[in-house]
PDB file of C-alpha atoms in Angstrom:
ATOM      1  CA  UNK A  16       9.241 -24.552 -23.548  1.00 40.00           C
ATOM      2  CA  UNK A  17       6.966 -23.627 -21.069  1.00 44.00           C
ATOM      3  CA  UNK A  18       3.820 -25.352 -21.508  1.00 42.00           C
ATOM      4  CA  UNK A  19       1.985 -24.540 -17.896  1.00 48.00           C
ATOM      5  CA  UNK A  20      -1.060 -21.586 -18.048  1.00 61.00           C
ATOM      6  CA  UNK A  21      -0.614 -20.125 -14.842  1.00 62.00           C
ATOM      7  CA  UNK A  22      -3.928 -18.515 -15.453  1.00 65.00           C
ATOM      8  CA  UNK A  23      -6.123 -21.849 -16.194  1.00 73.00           C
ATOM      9  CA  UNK A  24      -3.737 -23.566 -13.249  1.00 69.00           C
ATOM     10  CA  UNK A  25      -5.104 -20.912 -10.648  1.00 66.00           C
ATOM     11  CA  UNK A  26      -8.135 -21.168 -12.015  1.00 71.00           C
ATOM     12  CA  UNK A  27      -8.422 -25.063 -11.428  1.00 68.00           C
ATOM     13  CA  UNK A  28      -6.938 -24.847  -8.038  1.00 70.00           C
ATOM     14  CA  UNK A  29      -9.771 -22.725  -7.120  1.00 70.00           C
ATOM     15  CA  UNK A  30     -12.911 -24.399  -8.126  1.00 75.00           C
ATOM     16  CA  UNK A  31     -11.057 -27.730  -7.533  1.00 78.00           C
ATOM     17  CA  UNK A  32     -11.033 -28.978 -10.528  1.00 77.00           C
ATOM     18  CA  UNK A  33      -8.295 -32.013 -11.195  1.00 76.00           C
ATOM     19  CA  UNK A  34      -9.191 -32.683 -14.798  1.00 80.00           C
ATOM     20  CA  UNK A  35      -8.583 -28.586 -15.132  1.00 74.00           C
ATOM     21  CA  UNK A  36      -5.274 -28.652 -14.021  1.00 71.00           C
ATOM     22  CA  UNK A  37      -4.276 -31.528 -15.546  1.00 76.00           C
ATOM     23  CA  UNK A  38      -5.118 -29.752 -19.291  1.00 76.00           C
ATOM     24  CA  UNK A  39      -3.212 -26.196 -17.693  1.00 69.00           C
ATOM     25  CA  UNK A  40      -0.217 -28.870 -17.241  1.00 65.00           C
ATOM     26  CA  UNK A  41      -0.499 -30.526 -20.605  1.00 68.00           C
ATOM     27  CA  UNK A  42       2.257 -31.377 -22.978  1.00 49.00           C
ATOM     28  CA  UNK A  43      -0.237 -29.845 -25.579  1.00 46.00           C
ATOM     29  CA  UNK A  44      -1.175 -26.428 -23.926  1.00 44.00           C
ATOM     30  CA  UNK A  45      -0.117 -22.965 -25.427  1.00 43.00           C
ATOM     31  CA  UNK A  46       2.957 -21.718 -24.395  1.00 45.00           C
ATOM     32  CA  UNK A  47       2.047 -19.422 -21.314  1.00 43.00           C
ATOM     33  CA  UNK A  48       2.021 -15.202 -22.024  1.00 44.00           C
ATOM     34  CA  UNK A  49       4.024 -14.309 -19.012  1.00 45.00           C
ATOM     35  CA  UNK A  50       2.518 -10.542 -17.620  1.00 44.00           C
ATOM     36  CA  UNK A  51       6.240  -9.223 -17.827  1.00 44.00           C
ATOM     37  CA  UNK A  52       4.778  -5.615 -18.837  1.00 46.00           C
ATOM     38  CA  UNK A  53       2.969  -3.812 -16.834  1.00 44.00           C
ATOM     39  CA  UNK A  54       2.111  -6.510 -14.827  1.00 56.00           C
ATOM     40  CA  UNK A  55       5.298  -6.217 -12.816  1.00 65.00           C
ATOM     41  CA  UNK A  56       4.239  -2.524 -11.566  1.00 75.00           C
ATOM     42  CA  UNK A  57       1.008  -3.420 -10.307  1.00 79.00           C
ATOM     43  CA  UNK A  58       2.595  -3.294  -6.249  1.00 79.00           C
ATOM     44  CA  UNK A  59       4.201   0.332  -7.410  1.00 82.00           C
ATOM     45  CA  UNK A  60       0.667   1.499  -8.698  1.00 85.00           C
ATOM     46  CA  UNK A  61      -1.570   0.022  -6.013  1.00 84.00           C
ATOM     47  CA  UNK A  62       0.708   1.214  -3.207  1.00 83.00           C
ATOM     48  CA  UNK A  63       1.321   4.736  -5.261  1.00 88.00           C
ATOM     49  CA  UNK A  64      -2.167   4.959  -5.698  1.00 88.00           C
ATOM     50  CA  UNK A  65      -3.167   3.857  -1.836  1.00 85.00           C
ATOM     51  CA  UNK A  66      -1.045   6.495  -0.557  1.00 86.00           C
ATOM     52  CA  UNK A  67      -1.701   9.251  -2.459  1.00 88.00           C
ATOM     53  CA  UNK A  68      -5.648   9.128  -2.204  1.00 88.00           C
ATOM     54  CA  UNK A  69      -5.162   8.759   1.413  1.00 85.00           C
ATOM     55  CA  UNK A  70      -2.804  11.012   2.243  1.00 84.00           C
ATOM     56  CA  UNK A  71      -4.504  13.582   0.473  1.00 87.00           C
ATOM     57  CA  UNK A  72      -8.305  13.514   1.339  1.00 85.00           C
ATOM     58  CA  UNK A  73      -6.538  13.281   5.030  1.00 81.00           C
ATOM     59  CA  UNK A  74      -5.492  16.766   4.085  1.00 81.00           C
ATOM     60  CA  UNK A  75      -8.739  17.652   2.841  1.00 83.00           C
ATOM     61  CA  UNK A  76     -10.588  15.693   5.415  1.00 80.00           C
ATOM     62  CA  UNK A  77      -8.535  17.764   8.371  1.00 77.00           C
ATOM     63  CA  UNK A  78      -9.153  21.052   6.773  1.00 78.00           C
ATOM     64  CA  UNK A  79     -12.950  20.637   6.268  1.00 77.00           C
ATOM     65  CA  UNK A  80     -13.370  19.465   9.627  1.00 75.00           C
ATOM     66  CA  UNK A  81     -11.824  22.595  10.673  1.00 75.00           C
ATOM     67  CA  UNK A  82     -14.228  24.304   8.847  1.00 75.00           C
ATOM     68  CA  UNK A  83     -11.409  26.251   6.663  1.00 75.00           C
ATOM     69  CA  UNK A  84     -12.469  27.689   2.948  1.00 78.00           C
ATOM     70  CA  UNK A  85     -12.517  25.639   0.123  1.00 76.00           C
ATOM     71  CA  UNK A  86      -9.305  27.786  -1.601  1.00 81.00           C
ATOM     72  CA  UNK A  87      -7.535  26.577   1.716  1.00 84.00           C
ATOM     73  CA  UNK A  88      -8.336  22.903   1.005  1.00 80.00           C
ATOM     74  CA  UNK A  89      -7.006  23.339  -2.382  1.00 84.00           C
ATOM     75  CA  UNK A  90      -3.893  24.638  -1.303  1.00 86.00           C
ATOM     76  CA  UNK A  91      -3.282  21.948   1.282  1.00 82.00           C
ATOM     77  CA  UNK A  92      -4.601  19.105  -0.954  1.00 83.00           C
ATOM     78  CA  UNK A  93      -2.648  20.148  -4.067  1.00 86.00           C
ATOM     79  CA  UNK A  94       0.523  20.769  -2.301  1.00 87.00           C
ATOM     80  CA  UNK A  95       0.637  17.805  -0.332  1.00 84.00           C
ATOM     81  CA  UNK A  96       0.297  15.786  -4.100  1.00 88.00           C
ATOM     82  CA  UNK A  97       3.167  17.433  -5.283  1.00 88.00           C
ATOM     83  CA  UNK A  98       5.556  17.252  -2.120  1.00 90.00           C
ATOM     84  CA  UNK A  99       4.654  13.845  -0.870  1.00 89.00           C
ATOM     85  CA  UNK A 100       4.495  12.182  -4.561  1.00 90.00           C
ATOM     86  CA  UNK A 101       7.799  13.467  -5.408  1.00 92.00           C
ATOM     87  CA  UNK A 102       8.587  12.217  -1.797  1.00 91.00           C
ATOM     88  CA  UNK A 103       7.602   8.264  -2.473  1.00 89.00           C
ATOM     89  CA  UNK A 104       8.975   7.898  -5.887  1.00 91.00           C
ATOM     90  CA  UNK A 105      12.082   9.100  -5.106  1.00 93.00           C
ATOM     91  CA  UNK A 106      11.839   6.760  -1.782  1.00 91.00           C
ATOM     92  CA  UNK A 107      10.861   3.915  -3.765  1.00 88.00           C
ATOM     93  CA  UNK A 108      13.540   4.706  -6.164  1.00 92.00           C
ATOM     94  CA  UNK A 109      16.552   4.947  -3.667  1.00 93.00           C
ATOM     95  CA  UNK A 110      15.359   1.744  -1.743  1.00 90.00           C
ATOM     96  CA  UNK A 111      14.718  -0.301  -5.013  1.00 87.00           C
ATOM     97  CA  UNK A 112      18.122   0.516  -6.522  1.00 92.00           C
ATOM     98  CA  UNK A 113      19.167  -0.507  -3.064  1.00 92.00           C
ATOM     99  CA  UNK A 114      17.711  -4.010  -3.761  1.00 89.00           C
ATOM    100  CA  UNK A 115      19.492  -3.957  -7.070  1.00 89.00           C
ATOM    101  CA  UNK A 116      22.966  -3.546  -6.155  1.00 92.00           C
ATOM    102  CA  UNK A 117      22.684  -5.418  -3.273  1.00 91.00           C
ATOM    103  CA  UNK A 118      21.312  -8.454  -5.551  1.00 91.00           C
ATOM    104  CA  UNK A 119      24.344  -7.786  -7.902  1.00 92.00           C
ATOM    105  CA  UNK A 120      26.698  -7.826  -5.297  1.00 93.00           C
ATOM    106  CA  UNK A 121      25.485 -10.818  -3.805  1.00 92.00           C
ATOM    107  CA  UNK A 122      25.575 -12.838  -6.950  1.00 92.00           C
ATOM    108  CA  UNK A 123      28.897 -11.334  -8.128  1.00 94.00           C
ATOM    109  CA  UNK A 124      30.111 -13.196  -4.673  1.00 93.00           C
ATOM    110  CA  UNK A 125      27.946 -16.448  -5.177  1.00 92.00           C
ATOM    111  CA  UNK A 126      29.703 -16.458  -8.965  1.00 93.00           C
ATOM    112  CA  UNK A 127      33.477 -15.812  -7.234  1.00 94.00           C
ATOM    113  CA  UNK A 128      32.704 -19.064  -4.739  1.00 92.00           C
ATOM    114  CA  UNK A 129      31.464 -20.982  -7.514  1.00 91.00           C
ATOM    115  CA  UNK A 130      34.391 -20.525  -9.468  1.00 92.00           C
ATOM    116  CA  UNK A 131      36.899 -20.793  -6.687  1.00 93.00           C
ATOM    117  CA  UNK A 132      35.610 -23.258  -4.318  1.00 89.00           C
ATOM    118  CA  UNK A 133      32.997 -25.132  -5.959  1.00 91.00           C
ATOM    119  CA  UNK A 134      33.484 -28.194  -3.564  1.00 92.00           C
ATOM    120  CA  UNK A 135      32.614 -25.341  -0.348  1.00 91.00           C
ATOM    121  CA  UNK A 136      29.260 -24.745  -2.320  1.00 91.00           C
ATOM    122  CA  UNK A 137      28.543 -27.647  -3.343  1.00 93.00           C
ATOM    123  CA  UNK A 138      28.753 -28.893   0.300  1.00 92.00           C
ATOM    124  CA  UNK A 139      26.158 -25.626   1.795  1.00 91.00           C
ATOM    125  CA  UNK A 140      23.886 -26.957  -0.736  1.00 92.00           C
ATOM    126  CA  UNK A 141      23.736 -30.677   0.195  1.00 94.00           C
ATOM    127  CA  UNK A 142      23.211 -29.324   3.926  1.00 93.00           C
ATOM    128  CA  UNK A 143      19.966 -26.898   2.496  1.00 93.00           C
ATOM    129  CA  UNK A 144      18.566 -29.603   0.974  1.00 93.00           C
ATOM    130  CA  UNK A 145      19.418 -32.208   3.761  1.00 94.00           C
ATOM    131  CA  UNK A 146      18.054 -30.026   6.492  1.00 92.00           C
ATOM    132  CA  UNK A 147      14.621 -30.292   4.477  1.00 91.00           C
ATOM    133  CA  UNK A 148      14.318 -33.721   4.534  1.00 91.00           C
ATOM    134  CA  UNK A 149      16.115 -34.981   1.755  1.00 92.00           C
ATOM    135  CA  UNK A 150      18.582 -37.957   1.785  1.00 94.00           C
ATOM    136  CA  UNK A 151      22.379 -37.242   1.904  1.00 92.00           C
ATOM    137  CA  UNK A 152      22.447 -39.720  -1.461  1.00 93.00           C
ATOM    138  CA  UNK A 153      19.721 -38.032  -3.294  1.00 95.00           C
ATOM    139  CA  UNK A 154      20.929 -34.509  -2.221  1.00 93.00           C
ATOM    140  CA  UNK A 155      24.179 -34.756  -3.884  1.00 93.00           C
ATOM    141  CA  UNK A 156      23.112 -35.989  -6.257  1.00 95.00           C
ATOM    142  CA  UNK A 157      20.464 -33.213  -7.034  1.00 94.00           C
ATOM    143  CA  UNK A 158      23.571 -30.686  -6.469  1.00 94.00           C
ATOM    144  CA  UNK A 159      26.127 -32.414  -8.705  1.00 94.00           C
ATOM    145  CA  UNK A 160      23.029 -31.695 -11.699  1.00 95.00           C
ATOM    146  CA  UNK A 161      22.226 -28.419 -10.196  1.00 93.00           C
ATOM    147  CA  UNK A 162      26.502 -28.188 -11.170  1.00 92.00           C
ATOM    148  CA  UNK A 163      26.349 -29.113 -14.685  1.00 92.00           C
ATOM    149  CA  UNK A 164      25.708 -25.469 -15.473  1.00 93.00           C
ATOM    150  CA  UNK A 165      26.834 -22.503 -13.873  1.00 93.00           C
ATOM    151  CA  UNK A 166      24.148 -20.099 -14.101  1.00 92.00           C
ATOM    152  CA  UNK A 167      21.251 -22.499 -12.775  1.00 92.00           C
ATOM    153  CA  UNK A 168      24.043 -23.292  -9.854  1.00 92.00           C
ATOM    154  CA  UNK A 169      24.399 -19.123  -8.853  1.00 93.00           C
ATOM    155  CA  UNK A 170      20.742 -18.895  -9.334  1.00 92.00           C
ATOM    156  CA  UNK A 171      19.799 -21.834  -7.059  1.00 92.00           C
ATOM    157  CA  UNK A 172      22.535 -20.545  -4.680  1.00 91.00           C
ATOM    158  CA  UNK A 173      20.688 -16.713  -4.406  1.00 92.00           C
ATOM    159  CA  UNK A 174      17.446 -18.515  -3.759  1.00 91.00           C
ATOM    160  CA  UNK A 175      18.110 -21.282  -1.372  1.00 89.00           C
ATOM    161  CA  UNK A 176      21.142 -20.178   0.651  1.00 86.00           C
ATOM    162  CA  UNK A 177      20.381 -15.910   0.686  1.00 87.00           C
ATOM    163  CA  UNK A 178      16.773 -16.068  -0.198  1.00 87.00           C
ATOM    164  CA  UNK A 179      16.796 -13.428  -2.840  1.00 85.00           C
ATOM    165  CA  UNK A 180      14.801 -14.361  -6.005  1.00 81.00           C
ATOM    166  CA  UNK A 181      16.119 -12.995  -9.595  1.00 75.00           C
ATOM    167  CA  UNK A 182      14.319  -9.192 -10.426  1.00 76.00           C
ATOM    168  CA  UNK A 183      14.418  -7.601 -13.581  1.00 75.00           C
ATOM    169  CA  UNK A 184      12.643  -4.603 -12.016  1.00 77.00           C
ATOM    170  CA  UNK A 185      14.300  -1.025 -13.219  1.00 85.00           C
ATOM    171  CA  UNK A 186      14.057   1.100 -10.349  1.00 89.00           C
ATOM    172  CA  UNK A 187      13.244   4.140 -12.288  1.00 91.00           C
ATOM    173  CA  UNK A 188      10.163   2.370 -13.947  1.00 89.00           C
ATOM    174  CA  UNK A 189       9.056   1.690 -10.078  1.00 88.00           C
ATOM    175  CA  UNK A 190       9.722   5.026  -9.055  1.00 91.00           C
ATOM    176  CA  UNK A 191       7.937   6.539 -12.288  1.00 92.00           C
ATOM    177  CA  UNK A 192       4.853   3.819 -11.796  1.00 90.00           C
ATOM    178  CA  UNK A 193       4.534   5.248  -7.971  1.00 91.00           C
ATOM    179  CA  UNK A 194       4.751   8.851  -8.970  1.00 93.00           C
ATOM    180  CA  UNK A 195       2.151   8.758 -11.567  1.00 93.00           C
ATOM    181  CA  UNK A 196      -0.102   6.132  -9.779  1.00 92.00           C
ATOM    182  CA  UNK A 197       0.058   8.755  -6.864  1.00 93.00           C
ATOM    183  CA  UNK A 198      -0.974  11.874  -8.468  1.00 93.00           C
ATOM    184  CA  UNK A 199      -3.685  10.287 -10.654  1.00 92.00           C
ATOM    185  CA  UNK A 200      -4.918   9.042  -7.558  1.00 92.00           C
ATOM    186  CA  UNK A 201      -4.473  11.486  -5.453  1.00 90.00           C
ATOM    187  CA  UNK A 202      -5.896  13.826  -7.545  1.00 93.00           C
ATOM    188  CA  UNK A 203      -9.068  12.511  -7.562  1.00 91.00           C
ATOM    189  CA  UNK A 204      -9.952  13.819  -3.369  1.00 89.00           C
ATOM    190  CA  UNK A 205      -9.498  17.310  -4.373  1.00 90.00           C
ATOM    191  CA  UNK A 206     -11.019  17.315  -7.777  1.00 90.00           C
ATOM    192  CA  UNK A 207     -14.385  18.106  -6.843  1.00 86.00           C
ATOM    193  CA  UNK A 208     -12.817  21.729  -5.400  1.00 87.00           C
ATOM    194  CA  UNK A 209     -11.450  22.325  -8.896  1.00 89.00           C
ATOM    195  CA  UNK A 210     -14.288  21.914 -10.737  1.00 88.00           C
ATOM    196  CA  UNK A 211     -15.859  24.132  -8.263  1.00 85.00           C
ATOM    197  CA  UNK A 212     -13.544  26.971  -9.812  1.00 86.00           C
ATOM    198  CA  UNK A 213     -15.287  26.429 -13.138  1.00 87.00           C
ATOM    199  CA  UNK A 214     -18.678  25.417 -11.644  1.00 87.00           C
ATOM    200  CA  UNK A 215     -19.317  27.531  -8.369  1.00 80.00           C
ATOM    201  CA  UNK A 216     -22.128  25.361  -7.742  1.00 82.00           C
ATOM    202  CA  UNK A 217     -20.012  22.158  -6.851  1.00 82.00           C
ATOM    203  CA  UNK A 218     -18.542  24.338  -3.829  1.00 79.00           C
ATOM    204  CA  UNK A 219     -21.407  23.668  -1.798  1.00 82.00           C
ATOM    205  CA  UNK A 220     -20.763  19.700  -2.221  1.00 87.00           C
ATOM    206  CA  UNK A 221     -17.625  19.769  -2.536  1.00 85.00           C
ATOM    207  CA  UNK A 222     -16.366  17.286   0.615  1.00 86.00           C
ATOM    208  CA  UNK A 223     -19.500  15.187  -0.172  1.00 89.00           C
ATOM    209  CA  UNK A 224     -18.425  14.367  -3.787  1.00 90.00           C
ATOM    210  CA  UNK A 225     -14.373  14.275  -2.896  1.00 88.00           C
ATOM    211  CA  UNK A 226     -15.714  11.780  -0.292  1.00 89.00           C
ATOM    212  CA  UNK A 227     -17.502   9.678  -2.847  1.00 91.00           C
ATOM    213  CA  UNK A 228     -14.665  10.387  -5.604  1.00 91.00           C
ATOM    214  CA  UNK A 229     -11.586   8.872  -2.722  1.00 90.00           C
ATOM    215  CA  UNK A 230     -14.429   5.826  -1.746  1.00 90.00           C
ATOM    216  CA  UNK A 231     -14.814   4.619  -5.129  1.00 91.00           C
ATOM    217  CA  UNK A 232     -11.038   5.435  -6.011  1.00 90.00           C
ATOM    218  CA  UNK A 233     -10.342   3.028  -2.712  1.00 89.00           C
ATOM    219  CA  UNK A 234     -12.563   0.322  -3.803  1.00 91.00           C
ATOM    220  CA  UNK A 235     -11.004   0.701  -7.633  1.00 89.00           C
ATOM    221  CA  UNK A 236      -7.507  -0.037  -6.179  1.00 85.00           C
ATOM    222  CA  UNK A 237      -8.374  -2.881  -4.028  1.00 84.00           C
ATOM    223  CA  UNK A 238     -10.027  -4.755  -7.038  1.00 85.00           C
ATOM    224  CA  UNK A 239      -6.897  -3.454  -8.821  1.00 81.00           C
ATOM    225  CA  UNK A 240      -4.862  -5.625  -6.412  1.00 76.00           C
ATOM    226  CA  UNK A 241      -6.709  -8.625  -7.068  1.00 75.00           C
ATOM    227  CA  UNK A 242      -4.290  -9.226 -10.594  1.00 69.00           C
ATOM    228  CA  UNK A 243      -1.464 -10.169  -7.946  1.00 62.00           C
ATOM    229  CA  UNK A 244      -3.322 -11.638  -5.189  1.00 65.00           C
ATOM    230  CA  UNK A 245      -5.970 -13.768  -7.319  1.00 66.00           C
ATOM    231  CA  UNK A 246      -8.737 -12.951  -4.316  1.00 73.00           C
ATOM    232  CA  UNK A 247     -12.263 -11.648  -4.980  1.00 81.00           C
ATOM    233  CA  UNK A 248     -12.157  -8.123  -6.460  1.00 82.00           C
ATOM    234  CA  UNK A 249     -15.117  -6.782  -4.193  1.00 85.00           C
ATOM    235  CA  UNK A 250     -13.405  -8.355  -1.123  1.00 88.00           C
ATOM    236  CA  UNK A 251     -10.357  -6.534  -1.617  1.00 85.00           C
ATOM    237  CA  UNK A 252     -12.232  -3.770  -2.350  1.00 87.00           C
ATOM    238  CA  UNK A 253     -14.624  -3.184   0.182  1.00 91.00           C
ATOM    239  CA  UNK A 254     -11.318  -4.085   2.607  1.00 88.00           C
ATOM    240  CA  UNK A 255      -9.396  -1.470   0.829  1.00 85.00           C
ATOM    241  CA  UNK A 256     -12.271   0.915   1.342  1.00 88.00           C
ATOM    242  CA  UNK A 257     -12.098   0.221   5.046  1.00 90.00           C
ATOM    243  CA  UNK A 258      -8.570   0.561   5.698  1.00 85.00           C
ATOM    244  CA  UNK A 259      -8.695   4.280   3.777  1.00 81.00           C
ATOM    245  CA  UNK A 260     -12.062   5.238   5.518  1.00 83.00           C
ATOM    246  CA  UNK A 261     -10.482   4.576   8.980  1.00 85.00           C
ATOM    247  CA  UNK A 262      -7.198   6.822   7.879  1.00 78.00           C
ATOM    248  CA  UNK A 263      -9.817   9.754   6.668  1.00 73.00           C
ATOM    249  CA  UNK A 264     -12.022   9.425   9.618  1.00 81.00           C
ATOM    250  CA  UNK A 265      -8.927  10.017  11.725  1.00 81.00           C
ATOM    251  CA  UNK A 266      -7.849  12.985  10.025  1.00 72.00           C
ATOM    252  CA  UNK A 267     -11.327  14.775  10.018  1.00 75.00           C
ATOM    253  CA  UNK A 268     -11.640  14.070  13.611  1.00 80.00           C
ATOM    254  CA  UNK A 269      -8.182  15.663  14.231  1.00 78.00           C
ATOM    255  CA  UNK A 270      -9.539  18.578  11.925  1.00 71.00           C
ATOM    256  CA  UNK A 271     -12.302  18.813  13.170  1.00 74.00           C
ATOM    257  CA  UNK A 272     -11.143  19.268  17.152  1.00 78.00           C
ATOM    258  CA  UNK A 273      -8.673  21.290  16.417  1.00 70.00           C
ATOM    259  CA  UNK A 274     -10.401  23.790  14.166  1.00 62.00           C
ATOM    260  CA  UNK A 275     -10.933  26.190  16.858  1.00 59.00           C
ATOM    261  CA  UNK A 276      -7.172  26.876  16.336  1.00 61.00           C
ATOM    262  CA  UNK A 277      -7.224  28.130  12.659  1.00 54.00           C
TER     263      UNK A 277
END
């Protein structure tokens, strides 16, 4: 049974704390709730998310810098939503089930050698571990445990020889988690020009609040990311808010001298 709480564990390591650690470690501590739900799609959402509030207030950035009518930034924010989210899912789809059969493949092999010529794999894994430091004596004898069952052998095999660690990512959750993250998202930069279709009187601050709506949305994601990266929410956030900021900027400067062209 698992007895270590990652959570507490980080936690400890953090503030320092060796008596902390020590009780995350326990014997006697609750077995750990892995985050295998949604906790796996948190990279899908954040980068889903990233991209499709940035990619569209550049659109809506470049078309109010040229000065164009709000039904134009619409148009141009809405459309690019649609064409570029259906764009990354099905990107992130194709390259994750990529990943997948290439994993599959490369275990199917490991699983063929192991069966075959267990003495040839036995021997690349008393090199691995040799070449870190390990003695020859204590190596094998590591491996000839590692042996004892066959699954625990292919898995140590796709980690330390390929590098490839064990995902039970679908790539059509991924895919779905992008798509969604990206719309929701990216919704959020044009949003203040379609409540101006109900409420004229948002037109006339329209970029103003779609520039508030995509800084907060940036800052939201950033903290978002902290679930996987364990840093400060508001550091990742405000850092988040940068990175999109100088994106935008770009795109309303670029709008903005070439609006004499529209």
């Amino acid at each position: 049974m698992i007895t270590r709480r990652l959570d507490e564990a980080r936690d400890a390591w953090k503030k320092g704390d060796v008596e902390a650690a020590r009780r995350a470690h326990s014997a006697s501590a609750a077995e750990e709730k892995h985050r295998t739900g949604s906790g796996k799609y948190i990279k899908s959402i954040v980068y889903g998310g990233l991209d499709g509030t940035i990619t569209t207030f550049a659109a809506v950035a470049g078309v109010a810098g040229a000065s164009l009518s709000s039904g134009i930034v619409l148009i141009m924010g809405l459309a690019n939503l649609l064409a570029d989210g259906l764009s990354m899912s099905i990107g992130d789809y194709l390259s994750s089930k990529s990943e997948s059969e290439y994993e599959a493949a490369e275990r199917a092999r490991e699983a063929w050698e192991v069966d075959n010529y267990p003495e040839g794999e036995k021997r690349e894994l008393v090199e691995i571990y040799k070449d870190r430091g390990m003695s020859k004596e204590d190596a094998h004898a590591v491996v000839e445990i590692i042996a004892k069952d066959k699954k625990s052998w292919v898995d140590t095999m796709m980690i330390e020889e390929l590098g490839i660690l064990p995902s039970d990512e679908s790539p059509v959750k991924n895919a779905l988690a992008t798509f969604v993250a990206f719309v929701c998202f990216g919704f959020l930069p044009v949003a203040a020009y379609v409540l101006a279709i109900f409420i004229p009187g948002v037109a006339a601050i329209g970029f103003p609040l779609s520039i508030g709506l995509t800084a907060l949305t940036l800052f939201g994601l950033g903290a978002l990311k902290t679930i996987i990266t364990g840093r400060k929410w508001y550091i990742s956030g405000l850092e988040m808010l940068l990175v999109g900021s100088v994106a935008a900027l770009a795109a309303y400067v670029v709008g903005l001298l070439l609006g004499g062209l529209a």
